[in-house]
Amino acid sequence: MLGVVGVTVRTAGQAVDLLRGSRADGVSVLITKKIEITADAPQIPVGVDGEAVTISTPVTCTVSPGALRVWVPRARPGRPCAETPE
C-alpha cells in the first residue's frame, strides 16, 4: 500500500503541533494504491525518501510491485564472509 500524508500548516503553532504525528491537527493519513495530487501551481515542492525535489503537477503516485529495490554490492561492510570450500 502507498502511504500518503497531507499536511496543512498556517502558523508556527500548527508547525510545532506536527510533533504529535498523525494525531496533530491538519494532518491527514490515508492508505491507497493510487493518488493524484493537483495544485494551482505548475510545480510543487515535495519530499521523496528524504530528498527535496520540485515536481510538475499533477503528480500521480502509484504502487508498483518491486519498484523500490535497493541493490548493494556482495562484498560490502558488515556482511559476513562466505565460507570457503575445503
PDB file of C-alpha atoms in Angstrom:
ATOM      1  CA  MET A   1       0.000   0.000   0.000  1.00  0.00           C
ATOM      2  CA  LEU A   2       1.024   3.583  -0.630  1.00  0.00           C
ATOM      3  CA  GLY A   3       1.072   5.776   2.471  1.00  0.00           C
ATOM      4  CA  VAL A   4       0.074   9.372   1.843  1.00  0.00           C
ATOM      5  CA  VAL A   5       0.438  12.125   4.415  1.00  0.00           C
ATOM      6  CA  GLY A   6      -1.159  15.508   3.793  1.00  0.00           C
ATOM      7  CA  VAL A   7      -0.205  18.479   5.964  1.00  0.00           C
ATOM      8  CA  THR A   8      -1.762  21.937   6.218  1.00  0.00           C
ATOM      9  CA  VAL A   9       0.199  24.479   8.285  1.00  0.00           C
ATOM     10  CA  ARG A  10      -0.623  28.186   8.531  1.00  0.00           C
ATOM     11  CA  THR A  11       1.032  29.212  11.811  1.00  0.00           C
ATOM     12  CA  ALA A  12       4.153  28.399  13.825  1.00  0.00           C
ATOM     13  CA  GLY A  13       1.942  26.804  16.482  1.00  0.00           C
ATOM     14  CA  GLN A  14       0.488  24.421  13.914  1.00  0.00           C
ATOM     15  CA  ALA A  15       4.014  23.554  12.744  1.00  0.00           C
ATOM     16  CA  VAL A  16       5.027  22.702  16.330  1.00  0.00           C
ATOM     17  CA  ASP A  17       1.848  20.622  16.668  1.00  0.00           C
ATOM     18  CA  LEU A  18       3.180  18.359  13.874  1.00  0.00           C
ATOM     19  CA  LEU A  19       5.440  16.801  16.508  1.00  0.00           C
ATOM     20  CA  ARG A  20       2.317  14.939  17.666  1.00  0.00           C
ATOM     21  CA  GLY A  21       2.488  12.964  14.424  1.00  0.00           C
ATOM     22  CA  SER A  22      -0.755  11.634  12.961  1.00  0.00           C
ATOM     23  CA  ARG A  23      -2.687  12.997  15.981  1.00  0.00           C
ATOM     24  CA  ALA A  24      -1.829  16.616  15.058  1.00  0.00           C
ATOM     25  CA  ASP A  25      -4.494  18.987  13.762  1.00  0.00           C
ATOM     26  CA  GLY A  26      -4.248  19.472   9.994  1.00  0.00           C
ATOM     27  CA  VAL A  27      -2.659  16.055   9.332  1.00  0.00           C
ATOM     28  CA  SER A  28      -4.486  13.516   7.179  1.00  0.00           C
ATOM     29  CA  VAL A  29      -3.099   9.991   6.814  1.00  0.00           C
ATOM     30  CA  LEU A  30      -4.501   7.767   4.067  1.00  0.00           C
ATOM     31  CA  ILE A  31      -3.603   4.403   2.550  1.00  0.00           C
ATOM     32  CA  THR A  32      -4.309   3.775  -1.113  1.00  0.00           C
ATOM     33  CA  LYS A  33      -2.932   2.156  -4.276  1.00  0.00           C
ATOM     34  CA  LYS A  34      -3.029   5.332  -6.404  1.00  0.00           C
ATOM     35  CA  ILE A  35      -3.354   9.073  -5.775  1.00  0.00           C
ATOM     36  CA  GLU A  36      -3.261  12.163  -7.990  1.00  0.00           C
ATOM     37  CA  ILE A  37      -2.155  15.446  -6.440  1.00  0.00           C
ATOM     38  CA  THR A  38      -3.256  18.665  -8.145  1.00  0.00           C
ATOM     39  CA  ALA A  39      -2.330  22.258  -7.331  1.00  0.00           C
ATOM     40  CA  ASP A  40      -2.903  25.764  -8.600  1.00  0.00           C
ATOM     41  CA  ALA A  41       0.831  25.997  -9.403  1.00  0.00           C
ATOM     42  CA  PRO A  42       2.692  24.406 -12.326  1.00  0.00           C
ATOM     43  CA  GLN A  43       5.218  22.800  -9.929  1.00  0.00           C
ATOM     44  CA  ILE A  44       5.158  21.869  -6.240  1.00  0.00           C
ATOM     45  CA  PRO A  45       7.932  21.140  -3.721  1.00  0.00           C
ATOM     46  CA  VAL A  46       7.857  17.557  -2.429  1.00  0.00           C
ATOM     47  CA  GLY A  47       9.973  15.233  -0.339  1.00  0.00           C
ATOM     48  CA  VAL A  48      10.875  11.849  -1.825  1.00  0.00           C
ATOM     49  CA  ASP A  49      12.740   9.500   0.509  1.00  0.00           C
ATOM     50  CA  GLY A  50      14.083  12.490   2.428  1.00  0.00           C
ATOM     51  CA  GLU A  51      15.204  14.303  -0.729  1.00  0.00           C
ATOM     52  CA  ALA A  52      13.705  17.736  -1.506  1.00  0.00           C
ATOM     53  CA  VAL A  53      12.617  17.965  -5.165  1.00  0.00           C
ATOM     54  CA  THR A  54      10.256  20.042  -7.325  1.00  0.00           C
ATOM     55  CA  ILE A  55       7.747  18.113  -9.448  1.00  0.00           C
ATOM     56  CA  SER A  56       5.377  19.292 -12.187  1.00  0.00           C
ATOM     57  CA  THR A  57       1.674  18.993 -11.403  1.00  0.00           C
ATOM     58  CA  PRO A  58      -0.453  16.982 -11.479  1.00  0.00           C
ATOM     59  CA  VAL A  59       1.571  14.370  -9.602  1.00  0.00           C
ATOM     60  CA  THR A  60       0.365  10.765  -9.846  1.00  0.00           C
ATOM     61  CA  CYS A  61       1.711   8.254  -7.320  1.00  0.00           C
ATOM     62  CA  THR A  62       1.051   4.541  -7.774  1.00  0.00           C
ATOM     63  CA  VAL A  63       2.162   1.329  -6.143  1.00  0.00           C
ATOM     64  CA  SER A  64       4.277  -0.903  -8.391  1.00  0.00           C
ATOM     65  CA  PRO A  65       5.421  -4.280  -7.009  1.00  0.00           C
ATOM     66  CA  GLY A  66       9.204  -4.446  -6.818  1.00  0.00           C
ATOM     67  CA  ALA A  67       9.677  -0.775  -7.751  1.00  0.00           C
ATOM     68  CA  LEU A  68      11.540   0.104  -4.569  1.00  0.00           C
ATOM     69  CA  ARG A  69      14.539  -2.185  -4.647  1.00  0.00           C
ATOM     70  CA  VAL A  70      17.983  -1.470  -3.332  1.00  0.00           C
ATOM     71  CA  TRP A  71      20.943  -3.153  -4.978  1.00  0.00           C
ATOM     72  CA  VAL A  72      24.032  -3.495  -2.787  1.00  0.00           C
ATOM     73  CA  PRO A  73      27.436  -4.993  -3.577  1.00  0.00           C
ATOM     74  CA  ARG A  74      28.072  -8.541  -2.418  1.00  0.00           C
ATOM     75  CA  ALA A  75      31.377  -7.535  -0.805  1.00  0.00           C
ATOM     76  CA  ARG A  76      30.095  -4.765   1.467  1.00  0.00           C
ATOM     77  CA  PRO A  77      30.995  -3.732   5.013  1.00  0.00           C
ATOM     78  CA  GLY A  78      29.085  -5.560   7.708  1.00  0.00           C
ATOM     79  CA  ARG A  79      28.321  -8.646   5.630  1.00  0.00           C
ATOM     80  CA  PRO A  80      29.786 -11.899   6.973  1.00  0.00           C
ATOM     81  CA  CYS A  81      32.402 -13.506   4.755  1.00  0.00           C
ATOM     82  CA  ALA A  82      31.287 -16.560   2.832  1.00  0.00           C
ATOM     83  CA  GLU A  83      32.835 -19.815   3.951  1.00  0.00           C
ATOM     84  CA  THR A  84      35.396 -21.174   1.515  1.00  0.00           C
ATOM     85  CA  PRO A  85      35.027 -24.783   0.433  1.00  0.00           C
ATOM     86  CA  GLU A  86      37.831 -27.105   1.596  1.00  0.00           C
TER      87      GLU A  86
END
